[in-house]
Structure formats: C-alpha cells, structure tokens
Amino acid sequence: MASTSFSTYGYKCTRACTSLLLLWLAMCSYSFAHQTKVDTLIVTNSKAWKPFSYISQDGEPKGILIDFWREYAERNHVRVEFLLLDWEESLRAVKEGRADVHAGLIYSEARDKYLDFGAVIMPIQTKLYVNKDMLAVDIKGVLTGEVELPIGLVKGSYEAEFVRANYPRASLVEYLNNDAMIRAAVEKNILYFVADLQVANFHMATTPDAGMFVPTLNLYSKDLRIATGQHSSIPVTKISHDFEKIIDSDKERILNRWSLVKTVYPIYLLPIAIFIMVIATLYHIFALKRMVTLRTKQLTLANQQLLELTLTDPLTKLYNRRHLIERLATLSSLQKNVTVMVFDIDDFKSINDKYGHLIGDQAIVAVADTAKSLTDERITLARIGGEEFALVTASLSEKEAETLAKAICSCVYDRPVLLNGQAIHVSVSLGCAYYREFKGIINLHEADQLMYCGKMNGKNCAMFKVIDKSKVEPLLRQVP
C-alpha cells in the first residue's frame, strides 16, 4: 500500500514539474518573440527617389535617407529593415501597419490625418523643370491651363498635392516614381516636370540627355520629417528622440558622401569579359586587354569631365558657385556654428591691365592653391566668380575660424606669384562671418560686407565678426 502511494506521488510530481517547465519555455519564447519584434524597425520609402532612397542594380537599398537610418540603427542598437516601394504605396504601408516608420517625407494636412510627424531630417527644395526647347513658352500659361502642355508628377507625392492645390487648372500626368518620370522626360513624352533639386541634379549627372531640362520656377522649400502610423510599434516621439543621437558630424559625413555622383557599372560587363577571355586565343586576349585599357581611360576621362561640369570650377579645380549655394542650403538644417568667408584679390584689375588676362588667370590659380592648402575635407572652398572666392563649414570653433581667416591673408601675401617672369606679391581682402548656433537660411551678405570693410581699411587684411541672430535673411546670391 505504501509502495503504491509513493509511486502515485512521484508520478504527480513528475507531471507538475513537466508542466512548469513547458510553461516557462512558452513564456521565454513569447518574450523573445516580443523583444525581436520591438528591436526590428520596418522603415519604408520610395524605391526610385535618387539620391534619397532607391534600390540599386544589385537589389540593395541605397541613398541619403537609407544611410541616415543605418546610422540610427547603429546608434540605438536596433535592427532596421527597409521596405522600398512606389511613393504612394510607401504611404499606404505605414497607414496599414506593414511598416513602422516612413524614412522621410514632407508634412501636409492630408497626411496628418493618418500619420504622426516627428523630427526634421533635412531640408529640400522643389522646382519646376522645363525642356530647353520650350523656354519661349509662357510658363504662367502652362500653370493656369491656358496652354495645354502636361506637367509630370510622381503619384502620391507632396509635389503632386502642392501643384493641384496651387495650380488647379494645370494639365498633369502622374508616374509611379521619379525614375519613370525622368525617363518620360528624356524621351520627350513630357516637356515639364516637378522634382526636388537634389533629385534633378542626380539624374542630370547620371542620365543621358537629362541635361536638356533647366529649372525655371522655385515652388517651395520644405523639411523632410520622420512619420509613423497608428500601427507603429514605437511612438514617433521615441524615434525622434533616438534620432537625435546621430551627431551633426555624422550627418555632414553622409551628406558629403552623396554630394559626388557615384559611377555605377553595368552588371553584365564582368560576365561578358570572362566569356571572351575563355574562348579567345592568346592574340585575342592581348587585343581585349588593350581595348579594355583604352575604354577605361575614356570612361575615366568622361567621369572627370562630368565631375568638373557639375561640381567644379574649370580654372581652379575648386568647387563652383552652384555647389557652394547648395552646401549653404544643406548647412541650414544643422543649427550649429557656421563659418562663412568671402575674399577676393586686391587690385586685380591692375594685374589684368598690366600683364594681360592670361597672367591674371595665373594669379587666380595661385591664390586658389594657397587657400586650398590651408583647408581640409570639412571645409567647402569655391570660386564664386572672377577673382572672388568663398568657403563655408560647420566644423570650426570661433577661434579656429578667426585663425584660418588671418592665415589665408598672410599666406597669400607671403607666397610671391611668378607673373611674366617677375615675383609679385598678391594680396586678398577677406570677410569672415561666424554664425553662432543660427536658425534659418544663411547667406553670403555679411561676409561680403566685411570683405569690403577690409578693402576700405587698407586691403590685405581679414575682418572677423561673430553674428548672433535667430533667423538670417534669405540667400542674396543665387545660382545663375
């Protein structure tokens, strides 16, 4: 009897222990699954919005916003998965809960009905682009509908919403994404389209015949913001707070990386080359090697010429005025200390009159080389016209900015320029405006005025001024 009782008791204990073990395993499994869900953030955006977000030829997500969110994942120790779709479908993905957060979009009242908007990521400018053959046509007539020429837009985009609200009579045609719209423009299916400045510049530098379009009307400047839907696993306030962990230097590094156009080679080039090498004779191998070398040199030369046309000044090899203005607009979003310098060569007209314009060009190049030797990759140095130069950066302290300004003046004068066989001392007058934690869009005006103060004070000097203001004036110098 005792033996039977003991056996029954042991059996019950075994069952109880087994049940507790299974319950513990189930709770651990649920906890792990829940933790995995929270730690994985589904981020959506457009699959063809170059250079902000797009799918590359090898199927990988790339772009400025993609790099921002990868930096976010690294800083906050979370896993980010990208869901890149057509623009309208990306909005629907957040609304329906297939994605937790939209990588970046512009606020509107219509979107605010189903999205919660958070922190600002970066500003963008949007313009109306026109085929060069249509410049003689009155643009106002196209926008008011008096001239029935369709304007290309991306379906579901903010620019489509903006144009419909402000130009309701304009003839419009919508495309699923920016790539489809630009392709239609190149094929002359449309002669007008609306696009962001960065998007248009990217396609003009990488797409054949895209340069036939020019910007004619600035429509708006807005901020790209984070946005979540009601089904998001993390509230937008938490994501915005965590996004601030991306420091300004990392943002600037990412933006600088995308300021240059990347060359993408066709995926079929390597297989074709391998096939030819396998079936060819020794003579054909040497011939192929020679041909590849020649083509590579031609491609390198073409890329260098493209880079010079889009970003650099052909005489000095510095950045050009267009790139400097775009860089100024980008720095406006960082809200940190910004240094702006403007300087030009003193008495440059007398150099041209005495030695000729070719010698004058040599003086410009010499000053550019001296200034470039005093800067690094954190500083954007540009020739903005004639003998005039400018630089901008958000990486210098007040003392460092003043020291650099004085160094440029002194080094230019201390390095004689060989002009027509004579060593000539060339000087510059420089104005340096230091904006202390500004808000708004910066300009060149203050630095320009300081430069002219230097000329009135005897030339060959640097005038430095700290500017404290919550909002500066709009840009006074636009891209020609």
CSV table of C-alpha atoms in Angstrom, one decimal:
chain,number,residue,atom,x,y,z
A,1,MET,CA,0.0,0.0,0.0
A,2,ALA,CA,2.8,2.3,0.9
A,3,SER,CA,4.6,1.5,-2.3
A,4,THR,CA,1.6,2.3,-4.4
A,5,SER,CA,1.1,5.7,-2.6
A,6,PHE,CA,4.8,6.6,-3.2
A,7,SER,CA,4.6,5.7,-6.9
A,8,THR,CA,1.5,7.8,-7.4
A,9,TYR,CA,3.1,10.8,-5.6
A,10,GLY,CA,6.2,10.6,-7.7
A,11,TYR,CA,4.2,10.4,-10.9
A,12,LYS,CA,2.2,13.6,-9.9
A,13,CYS,CA,5.4,15.4,-9.1
A,14,THR,CA,6.9,14.5,-12.4
A,15,ARG,CA,3.8,15.8,-14.2
A,16,ALA,CA,3.8,19.0,-12.2
A,17,CYS,CA,7.5,19.6,-13.0
A,18,THR,CA,7.0,18.9,-16.7
A,19,SER,CA,4.0,21.3,-16.8
A,20,LEU,CA,6.0,24.1,-15.1
A,21,LEU,CA,9.0,23.5,-17.5
A,22,LEU,CA,6.7,23.8,-20.6
A,23,LEU,CA,5.1,26.9,-19.2
A,24,TRP,CA,8.5,28.5,-18.6
A,25,LEU,CA,9.7,27.7,-22.1
A,26,ALA,CA,6.5,29.1,-23.6
A,27,MET,CA,6.9,32.4,-21.7
A,28,CYS,CA,10.6,32.7,-22.7
A,29,SER,CA,9.6,32.0,-26.3
A,30,TYR,CA,6.9,34.7,-26.2
A,31,SER,CA,9.3,37.2,-24.5
A,32,PHE,CA,11.9,36.5,-27.1
A,33,ALA,CA,9.5,36.9,-30.0
A,34,HIS,CA,8.1,40.2,-28.5
A,35,GLN,CA,11.7,41.5,-27.9
A,36,THR,CA,12.6,40.6,-31.5
A,37,LYS,CA,9.5,42.5,-32.8
A,38,VAL,CA,10.3,45.6,-30.8
A,39,ASP,CA,14.0,45.6,-31.8
A,40,THR,CA,13.2,45.3,-35.5
A,41,LEU,CA,12.1,48.5,-37.1
A,42,ILE,CA,10.5,48.4,-40.6
A,43,VAL,CA,11.4,51.6,-42.5
A,44,THR,CA,9.7,52.4,-45.8
A,45,ASN,CA,10.3,55.0,-48.5
A,46,SER,CA,10.4,55.2,-52.3
A,47,LYS,CA,12.3,52.6,-54.4
A,48,ALA,CA,13.2,55.2,-57.1
A,49,TRP,CA,13.9,58.5,-55.3
A,50,LYS,CA,17.5,59.0,-56.1
A,51,PRO,CA,19.6,60.1,-54.3
A,52,PHE,CA,17.4,60.0,-51.2
A,53,SER,CA,16.3,56.3,-51.4
A,54,TYR,CA,16.3,53.7,-54.1
A,55,ILE,CA,17.0,50.1,-54.9
A,56,SER,CA,20.4,49.6,-56.7
A,57,GLN,CA,21.0,47.3,-59.6
A,58,ASP,CA,22.2,44.5,-57.2
A,59,GLY,CA,18.9,44.8,-55.2
A,60,GLU,CA,20.3,46.7,-52.2
A,61,PRO,CA,18.6,49.8,-50.6
A,62,LYS,CA,20.8,52.9,-51.0
A,63,GLY,CA,20.5,56.7,-50.6
A,64,ILE,CA,20.9,59.5,-48.2
A,65,LEU,CA,17.9,58.6,-46.1
A,66,ILE,CA,19.0,54.9,-46.1
A,67,ASP,CA,22.4,55.9,-44.7
A,68,PHE,CA,20.7,58.1,-42.1
A,69,TRP,CA,18.6,55.2,-40.8
A,70,ARG,CA,21.5,52.8,-40.9
A,71,GLU,CA,23.3,55.2,-38.6
A,72,TYR,CA,20.2,55.4,-36.4
A,73,ALA,CA,20.2,51.6,-36.1
A,74,GLU,CA,23.9,51.5,-35.1
A,75,ARG,CA,23.5,54.4,-32.6
A,76,ASN,CA,20.4,52.8,-30.9
A,77,HIS,CA,21.3,49.1,-31.2
A,78,VAL,CA,18.2,48.2,-33.1
A,79,ARG,CA,17.7,46.2,-36.3
A,80,VAL,CA,16.3,48.1,-39.3
A,81,GLU,CA,14.7,46.5,-42.3
A,82,PHE,CA,13.9,48.6,-45.4
A,83,LEU,CA,10.7,48.3,-47.4
A,84,LEU,CA,11.1,50.4,-50.5
A,85,LEU,CA,8.0,50.7,-52.7
A,86,ASP,CA,6.5,53.2,-55.2
A,87,TRP,CA,5.8,56.5,-53.4
A,88,GLU,CA,2.0,56.1,-52.9
A,89,GLU,CA,2.4,52.5,-51.8
A,90,SER,CA,5.0,53.5,-49.2
A,91,LEU,CA,2.4,55.8,-47.6
A,92,ARG,CA,-0.1,53.0,-47.6
A,93,ALA,CA,2.4,50.7,-46.0
A,94,VAL,CA,2.7,52.9,-42.9
A,95,LYS,CA,-1.0,53.5,-42.8
A,96,GLU,CA,-1.8,49.8,-42.9
A,97,GLY,CA,0.9,48.8,-40.4
A,98,ARG,CA,3.2,47.0,-42.9
A,99,ALA,CA,5.9,49.5,-41.9
A,100,ASP,CA,6.7,51.1,-38.6
A,101,VAL,CA,8.1,54.4,-39.8
A,102,HIS,CA,8.4,56.5,-43.0
A,103,ALA,CA,12.1,57.3,-43.7
A,104,GLY,CA,11.4,60.9,-44.6
A,105,LEU,CA,8.5,63.0,-46.2
A,106,ILE,CA,7.0,66.5,-46.1
A,107,TYR,CA,4.2,67.3,-43.7
A,108,SER,CA,0.7,68.1,-45.2
A,109,GLU,CA,-2.7,68.3,-43.6
A,110,ALA,CA,-3.9,65.4,-45.7
A,111,ARG,CA,-1.1,63.2,-44.5
A,112,ASP,CA,-1.5,64.4,-40.9
A,113,LYS,CA,-4.9,62.6,-40.8
A,114,TYR,CA,-3.3,59.2,-40.7
A,115,LEU,CA,0.4,59.9,-39.8
A,116,ASP,CA,2.2,61.2,-36.7
A,117,PHE,CA,5.0,63.5,-37.8
A,118,GLY,CA,8.3,63.8,-35.8
A,119,ALA,CA,11.8,65.2,-36.0
A,120,VAL,CA,13.2,67.1,-39.1
A,121,ILE,CA,15.8,65.1,-41.0
A,122,MET,CA,16.9,67.7,-43.7
A,123,PRO,CA,15.5,70.4,-45.9
A,124,ILE,CA,14.8,70.0,-49.7
A,125,GLN,CA,13.9,72.5,-52.5
A,126,THR,CA,11.5,71.7,-55.2
A,127,LYS,CA,11.4,73.3,-58.7
A,128,LEU,CA,9.6,73.2,-62.0
A,129,TYR,CA,11.9,71.9,-64.8
A,130,VAL,CA,11.3,72.8,-68.4
A,131,ASN,CA,12.8,71.4,-71.7
A,132,LYS,CA,15.2,73.9,-73.2
A,133,ASP,CA,13.2,73.9,-76.4
A,134,MET,CA,10.1,75.2,-74.5
A,135,LEU,CA,11.8,78.2,-72.8
A,136,ALA,CA,10.0,80.6,-75.2
A,137,VAL,CA,6.6,79.4,-74.0
A,138,ASP,CA,4.9,81.4,-71.2
A,139,ILE,CA,5.2,79.3,-68.1
A,140,LYS,CA,2.3,81.0,-66.4
A,141,GLY,CA,0.1,79.9,-69.3
A,142,VAL,CA,1.1,76.3,-68.7
A,143,LEU,CA,0.4,76.5,-64.9
A,144,THR,CA,-3.0,78.2,-65.4
A,145,GLY,CA,-4.1,75.8,-68.1
A,146,GLU,CA,-4.3,78.3,-70.9
A,147,VAL,CA,-1.5,76.3,-72.7
A,148,GLU,CA,-2.4,72.6,-72.6
A,149,LEU,CA,1.0,71.1,-72.0
A,150,PRO,CA,1.1,68.3,-69.3
A,151,ILE,CA,3.4,68.6,-66.3
A,152,GLY,CA,4.9,65.4,-65.0
A,153,LEU,CA,4.4,64.5,-61.3
A,154,VAL,CA,5.0,61.5,-59.0
A,155,LYS,CA,1.8,59.9,-57.9
A,156,GLY,CA,1.1,60.3,-54.2
A,157,SER,CA,4.0,62.8,-53.7
A,158,TYR,CA,3.8,66.1,-51.9
A,159,GLU,CA,4.7,67.9,-55.1
A,160,ALA,CA,1.5,66.5,-56.8
A,161,GLU,CA,-0.5,67.7,-53.8
A,162,PHE,CA,1.1,71.1,-53.9
A,163,VAL,CA,0.6,71.6,-57.7
A,164,ARG,CA,-3.1,70.6,-57.5
A,165,ALA,CA,-3.7,73.0,-54.6
A,166,ASN,CA,-1.9,76.0,-56.2
A,167,TYR,CA,-2.5,75.4,-59.9
A,168,PRO,CA,-5.8,73.5,-60.2
A,169,ARG,CA,-6.2,74.2,-63.9
A,170,ALA,CA,-2.8,72.9,-65.0
A,171,SER,CA,-2.7,69.8,-67.1
A,172,LEU,CA,-1.0,67.0,-65.1
A,173,VAL,CA,0.3,63.5,-65.8
A,174,GLU,CA,1.4,61.2,-63.0
A,175,TYR,CA,4.1,58.5,-62.8
A,176,LEU,CA,4.6,55.8,-60.2
A,177,ASN,CA,8.1,57.1,-59.3
A,178,ASN,CA,10.8,59.5,-60.2
A,179,ASP,CA,12.7,57.1,-62.5
A,180,ALA,CA,9.7,56.6,-64.6
A,181,MET,CA,9.0,60.4,-64.8
A,182,ILE,CA,12.6,61.3,-65.7
A,183,ARG,CA,12.6,58.6,-68.4
A,184,ALA,CA,9.5,60.0,-69.9
A,185,ALA,CA,11.1,63.5,-69.8
A,186,VAL,CA,14.2,62.2,-71.6
A,187,GLU,CA,12.0,60.5,-74.2
A,188,LYS,CA,10.2,63.9,-74.6
A,189,ASN,CA,6.8,62.4,-73.6
A,190,ILE,CA,6.6,65.3,-71.3
A,191,LEU,CA,8.3,68.7,-71.6
A,192,TYR,CA,7.7,69.9,-68.0
A,193,PHE,CA,8.1,68.1,-64.7
A,194,VAL,CA,8.3,68.9,-60.9
A,195,ALA,CA,11.2,67.4,-58.9
A,196,ASP,CA,13.4,68.1,-55.9
A,197,LEU,CA,16.7,69.9,-56.6
A,198,GLN,CA,18.8,67.0,-55.4
A,199,VAL,CA,16.8,64.5,-57.4
A,200,ALA,CA,17.1,66.6,-60.6
A,201,ASN,CA,20.8,67.2,-60.2
A,202,PHE,CA,21.5,63.5,-59.6
A,203,HIS,CA,19.6,62.4,-62.8
A,204,MET,CA,21.2,65.2,-64.9
A,205,ALA,CA,24.6,64.0,-63.9
A,206,THR,CA,23.9,60.3,-64.4
A,207,THR,CA,21.2,60.0,-67.1
A,208,PRO,CA,22.0,60.7,-70.8
A,209,ASP,CA,20.1,63.7,-72.2
A,210,ALA,CA,18.6,64.7,-68.8
A,211,GLY,CA,20.6,67.9,-69.1
A,212,MET,CA,18.1,69.2,-71.7
A,213,PHE,CA,15.9,70.4,-68.8
A,214,VAL,CA,16.5,73.5,-66.7
A,215,PRO,CA,14.8,74.8,-63.5
A,216,THR,CA,12.6,77.8,-64.2
A,217,LEU,CA,10.4,78.2,-61.1
A,218,ASN,CA,11.1,77.6,-57.4
A,219,LEU,CA,7.9,76.1,-56.0
A,220,TYR,CA,8.8,75.6,-52.3
A,221,SER,CA,11.5,74.7,-49.7
A,222,LYS,CA,10.3,72.3,-47.1
A,223,ASP,CA,11.7,69.9,-44.4
A,224,LEU,CA,11.7,66.1,-44.7
A,225,ARG,CA,10.3,64.6,-41.4
A,226,ILE,CA,10.0,61.3,-39.7
A,227,ALA,CA,6.5,59.9,-39.6
A,228,THR,CA,4.7,56.9,-38.1
A,229,GLY,CA,1.2,55.4,-38.3
A,230,GLN,CA,-1.2,54.2,-35.6
A,231,HIS,CA,0.1,50.6,-36.0
A,232,SER,CA,3.7,51.5,-35.4
A,233,SER,CA,5.4,49.5,-32.6
A,234,ILE,CA,7.3,52.6,-31.4
A,235,PRO,CA,5.8,56.1,-30.9
A,236,VAL,CA,7.2,58.9,-33.1
A,237,THR,CA,8.4,60.8,-30.1
A,238,LYS,CA,10.6,57.9,-29.1
A,239,ILE,CA,12.0,57.5,-32.6
A,240,SER,CA,12.6,61.3,-32.9
A,241,HIS,CA,14.4,61.3,-29.5
A,242,ASP,CA,16.6,58.4,-30.6
A,243,PHE,CA,17.3,60.0,-34.0
A,244,GLU,CA,19.0,62.9,-32.2
A,245,LYS,CA,21.8,60.5,-31.2
A,246,ILE,CA,23.0,60.9,-34.8
A,247,ILE,CA,25.6,63.7,-34.2
A,248,ASP,CA,26.0,66.6,-36.7
A,249,SER,CA,29.4,65.4,-37.9
A,250,ASP,CA,27.8,62.0,-38.9
A,251,LYS,CA,25.0,63.8,-40.8
A,252,GLU,CA,27.5,66.0,-42.6
A,253,ARG,CA,29.7,63.0,-43.4
A,254,ILE,CA,26.7,61.2,-45.0
A,255,LEU,CA,25.6,64.3,-47.0
A,256,ASN,CA,29.2,64.9,-48.2
A,257,ARG,CA,29.3,61.3,-49.4
A,258,TRP,CA,26.3,61.9,-51.6
A,259,SER,CA,27.4,65.3,-52.9
A,260,LEU,CA,29.5,63.5,-55.5
A,261,VAL,CA,27.9,61.3,-58.2
A,262,LYS,CA,28.8,57.7,-58.0
A,263,THR,CA,29.6,55.7,-61.2
A,264,VAL,CA,27.5,52.5,-61.5
A,265,TYR,CA,28.9,50.0,-63.9
A,266,PRO,CA,26.5,47.6,-65.8
A,267,ILE,CA,26.2,44.2,-64.1
A,268,TYR,CA,26.8,42.3,-67.4
A,269,LEU,CA,30.3,43.8,-68.1
A,270,LEU,CA,32.2,41.2,-66.0
A,271,PRO,CA,30.5,38.0,-67.3
A,272,ILE,CA,31.0,39.2,-70.9
A,273,ALA,CA,34.7,39.9,-70.2
A,274,ILE,CA,35.1,36.5,-68.7
A,275,PHE,CA,33.4,34.7,-71.6
A,276,ILE,CA,35.6,36.5,-74.1
A,277,MET,CA,38.8,35.6,-72.2
A,278,VAL,CA,37.8,31.9,-72.1
A,279,ILE,CA,37.0,31.4,-75.8
A,280,ALA,CA,39.7,33.8,-77.2
A,281,THR,CA,43.2,32.9,-78.4
A,282,LEU,CA,46.3,34.4,-76.9
A,283,TYR,CA,46.2,37.1,-79.6
A,284,HIS,CA,42.6,38.0,-78.8
A,285,ILE,CA,43.4,38.1,-75.1
A,286,PHE,CA,46.1,40.7,-75.7
A,287,ALA,CA,43.7,42.6,-78.0
A,288,LEU,CA,41.0,42.6,-75.4
A,289,LYS,CA,43.3,43.8,-72.7
A,290,ARG,CA,44.3,46.7,-74.9
A,291,MET,CA,40.7,47.5,-75.7
A,292,VAL,CA,39.7,47.4,-72.0
A,293,THR,CA,42.6,49.7,-71.1
A,294,LEU,CA,41.5,52.2,-73.8
A,295,ARG,CA,37.9,52.1,-72.8
A,296,THR,CA,38.8,52.5,-69.1
A,297,LYS,CA,40.8,55.6,-69.9
A,298,GLN,CA,37.9,57.0,-71.9
A,299,LEU,CA,35.5,56.3,-69.1
A,300,THR,CA,37.8,57.9,-66.5
A,301,LEU,CA,38.2,61.0,-68.7
A,302,ALA,CA,34.4,61.2,-69.2
A,303,ASN,CA,33.7,60.9,-65.5
A,304,GLN,CA,36.3,63.6,-64.7
A,305,GLN,CA,34.8,66.0,-67.3
A,306,LEU,CA,31.3,65.3,-65.9
A,307,LEU,CA,32.5,66.0,-62.3
A,308,GLU,CA,34.1,69.3,-63.4
A,309,LEU,CA,31.0,70.4,-65.2
A,310,THR,CA,28.6,69.6,-62.3
A,311,LEU,CA,30.7,70.5,-59.3
A,312,THR,CA,33.9,72.3,-60.0
A,313,ASP,CA,35.3,75.4,-61.5
A,314,PRO,CA,37.4,74.6,-64.6
A,315,LEU,CA,40.2,77.1,-64.0
A,316,THR,CA,41.0,76.5,-60.3
A,317,LYS,CA,39.5,73.0,-59.9
A,318,LEU,CA,37.8,74.2,-56.7
A,319,TYR,CA,34.0,73.8,-56.2
A,320,ASN,CA,31.9,76.1,-58.3
A,321,ARG,CA,29.2,78.7,-57.2
A,322,ARG,CA,26.3,76.3,-57.7
A,323,HIS,CA,27.8,73.7,-55.3
A,324,LEU,CA,28.5,76.3,-52.7
A,325,ILE,CA,24.9,77.6,-52.7
A,326,GLU,CA,23.6,74.0,-52.4
A,327,ARG,CA,26.0,73.4,-49.5
A,328,LEU,CA,24.8,76.6,-47.8
A,329,ALA,CA,21.2,75.3,-48.0
A,330,THR,CA,22.3,71.9,-46.5
A,331,LEU,CA,24.0,73.5,-43.5
A,332,SER,CA,20.9,75.4,-42.7
A,333,SER,CA,19.4,72.2,-41.3
A,334,LEU,CA,22.2,71.5,-38.8
A,335,GLN,CA,21.6,74.5,-36.5
A,336,LYS,CA,25.1,74.7,-35.2
A,337,ASN,CA,28.1,77.2,-35.5
A,338,VAL,CA,28.7,78.0,-39.2
A,339,THR,CA,31.7,79.9,-40.7
A,340,VAL,CA,31.2,81.9,-43.9
A,341,MET,CA,34.2,83.6,-45.6
A,342,VAL,CA,34.3,85.7,-48.8
A,343,PHE,CA,37.6,87.0,-50.2
A,344,ASP,CA,39.0,88.4,-53.5
A,345,ILE,CA,42.3,89.5,-54.9
A,346,ASP,CA,43.2,93.2,-54.2
A,347,ASP,CA,43.7,95.4,-57.3
A,348,PHE,CA,43.1,92.5,-59.6
A,349,LYS,CA,42.1,94.9,-62.4
A,350,SER,CA,45.5,96.4,-62.4
A,351,ILE,CA,47.1,93.0,-62.8
A,352,ASN,CA,44.9,92.3,-65.8
A,353,ASP,CA,45.7,95.7,-67.3
A,354,LYS,CA,49.4,95.4,-66.8
A,355,TYR,CA,50.1,91.8,-67.6
A,356,GLY,CA,47.0,90.6,-69.5
A,357,HIS,CA,44.2,88.2,-68.7
A,358,LEU,CA,46.3,85.0,-69.1
A,359,ILE,CA,48.6,86.2,-66.3
A,360,GLY,CA,45.6,87.3,-64.3
A,361,ASP,CA,44.3,83.7,-64.5
A,362,GLN,CA,47.7,82.5,-63.2
A,363,ALA,CA,47.2,84.8,-60.2
A,364,ILE,CA,43.7,83.4,-59.6
A,365,VAL,CA,45.1,79.8,-59.7
A,366,ALA,CA,47.9,80.7,-57.3
A,367,VAL,CA,45.5,82.2,-54.7
A,368,ALA,CA,43.2,79.2,-55.1
A,369,ASP,CA,46.1,76.7,-54.5
A,370,THR,CA,47.2,78.6,-51.4
A,371,ALA,CA,43.8,78.7,-49.9
A,372,LYS,CA,43.2,75.0,-50.7
A,373,SER,CA,46.5,74.1,-48.9
A,374,LEU,CA,45.1,75.6,-45.7
A,375,THR,CA,41.7,73.7,-45.7
A,376,ASP,CA,40.7,70.1,-45.4
A,377,GLU,CA,37.7,67.9,-46.3
A,378,ARG,CA,35.5,69.5,-43.6
A,379,ILE,CA,35.6,72.8,-45.5
A,380,THR,CA,33.8,73.7,-48.8
A,381,LEU,CA,36.0,76.1,-50.7
A,382,ALA,CA,34.7,77.5,-54.0
A,383,ARG,CA,35.4,80.1,-56.7
A,384,ILE,CA,32.2,82.1,-57.0
A,385,GLY,CA,33.1,84.4,-59.8
A,386,GLY,CA,36.1,86.3,-61.3
A,387,GLU,CA,38.7,86.8,-58.7
A,388,GLU,CA,36.3,86.1,-55.8
A,389,PHE,CA,36.3,83.1,-53.6
A,390,ALA,CA,34.1,81.8,-50.7
A,391,LEU,CA,34.2,79.0,-48.1
A,392,VAL,CA,31.7,77.5,-45.7
A,393,THR,CA,32.0,75.0,-42.9
A,394,ALA,CA,30.2,73.9,-39.7
A,395,SER,CA,33.3,72.3,-38.2
A,396,LEU,CA,35.3,75.3,-36.8
A,397,SER,CA,35.2,77.0,-33.4
A,398,GLU,CA,35.1,80.8,-33.2
A,399,LYS,CA,38.9,80.9,-32.5
A,400,GLU,CA,39.7,78.4,-35.3
A,401,ALA,CA,37.6,80.4,-37.8
A,402,GLU,CA,39.4,83.7,-37.0
A,403,THR,CA,42.8,81.9,-37.1
A,404,LEU,CA,42.1,80.4,-40.6
A,405,ALA,CA,40.9,83.8,-41.9
A,406,LYS,CA,44.1,85.5,-40.9
A,407,ALA,CA,46.2,82.6,-42.2
A,408,ILE,CA,44.7,82.8,-45.7
A,409,CYS,CA,45.5,86.5,-45.9
A,410,SER,CA,49.1,86.2,-44.6
A,411,CYS,CA,49.9,83.0,-46.6
A,412,VAL,CA,48.6,84.5,-49.9
A,413,TYR,CA,50.8,87.6,-49.4
A,414,ASP,CA,53.9,85.7,-48.2
A,415,ARG,CA,54.0,83.4,-51.2
A,416,PRO,CA,55.0,85.5,-54.2
A,417,VAL,CA,53.5,84.7,-57.6
A,418,LEU,CA,55.7,84.4,-60.6
A,419,LEU,CA,53.9,86.6,-63.2
A,420,ASN,CA,55.5,87.1,-66.6
A,421,GLY,CA,58.9,86.3,-65.1
A,422,GLN,CA,58.5,88.6,-62.1
A,423,ALA,CA,57.8,87.6,-58.5
A,424,ILE,CA,54.8,89.6,-57.5
A,425,HIS,CA,53.2,89.8,-54.0
A,426,VAL,CA,49.5,89.3,-54.4
A,427,SER,CA,47.1,90.1,-51.5
A,428,VAL,CA,43.5,89.4,-50.7
A,429,SER,CA,40.8,91.2,-48.6
A,430,LEU,CA,38.7,88.7,-46.6
A,431,GLY,CA,35.4,88.9,-44.6
A,432,CYS,CA,34.6,86.2,-42.1
A,433,ALA,CA,31.1,86.0,-40.6
A,434,TYR,CA,30.8,83.5,-37.8
A,435,TYR,CA,27.1,82.4,-37.1
A,436,ARG,CA,26.7,81.2,-33.6
A,437,GLU,CA,24.1,78.5,-33.5
A,438,PHE,CA,21.9,80.2,-36.1
A,439,LYS,CA,18.4,79.2,-37.2
A,440,GLY,CA,17.2,79.7,-40.8
A,441,ILE,CA,18.9,80.0,-44.2
A,442,ILE,CA,22.4,81.5,-44.2
A,443,ASN,CA,23.8,83.8,-46.9
A,444,LEU,CA,27.0,85.5,-48.1
A,445,HIS,CA,25.9,89.0,-47.4
A,446,GLU,CA,27.6,89.6,-44.0
A,447,ALA,CA,30.9,88.1,-45.1
A,448,ASP,CA,30.7,90.2,-48.3
A,449,GLN,CA,30.2,93.4,-46.4
A,450,LEU,CA,33.1,92.6,-44.0
A,451,MET,CA,35.3,92.0,-47.0
A,452,TYR,CA,34.6,95.5,-48.4
A,453,CYS,CA,35.3,96.9,-44.9
A,454,GLY,CA,38.7,95.3,-45.2
A,455,LYS,CA,39.3,96.9,-48.5
A,456,MET,CA,38.4,100.3,-47.0
A,457,ASN,CA,40.8,99.7,-44.2
A,458,GLY,CA,43.8,99.3,-46.4
A,459,LYS,CA,43.3,95.9,-48.0
A,460,ASN,CA,45.4,92.8,-47.4
A,461,CYS,CA,43.5,92.0,-44.1
A,462,ALA,CA,40.8,89.8,-42.7
A,463,MET,CA,37.7,91.3,-41.0
A,464,PHE,CA,36.1,88.9,-38.5
A,465,LYS,CA,32.7,89.3,-36.9
A,466,VAL,CA,30.5,87.0,-34.7
A,467,ILE,CA,26.9,87.2,-35.7
A,468,ASP,CA,24.2,86.2,-33.1
A,469,LYS,CA,20.8,86.1,-34.7
A,470,SER,CA,17.9,83.6,-34.5
A,471,LYS,CA,17.0,84.0,-38.2
A,472,VAL,CA,19.1,85.2,-41.1
A,473,GLU,CA,18.0,86.7,-44.4
A,474,PRO,CA,17.4,84.5,-47.4
A,475,LEU,CA,20.3,83.9,-49.9
A,476,LEU,CA,21.3,87.1,-51.7
A,477,ARG,CA,23.3,85.2,-54.3
A,478,GLN,CA,21.5,82.7,-56.4
A,479,VAL,CA,22.9,80.2,-58.9
A,480,PRO,CA,22.9,81.8,-62.3
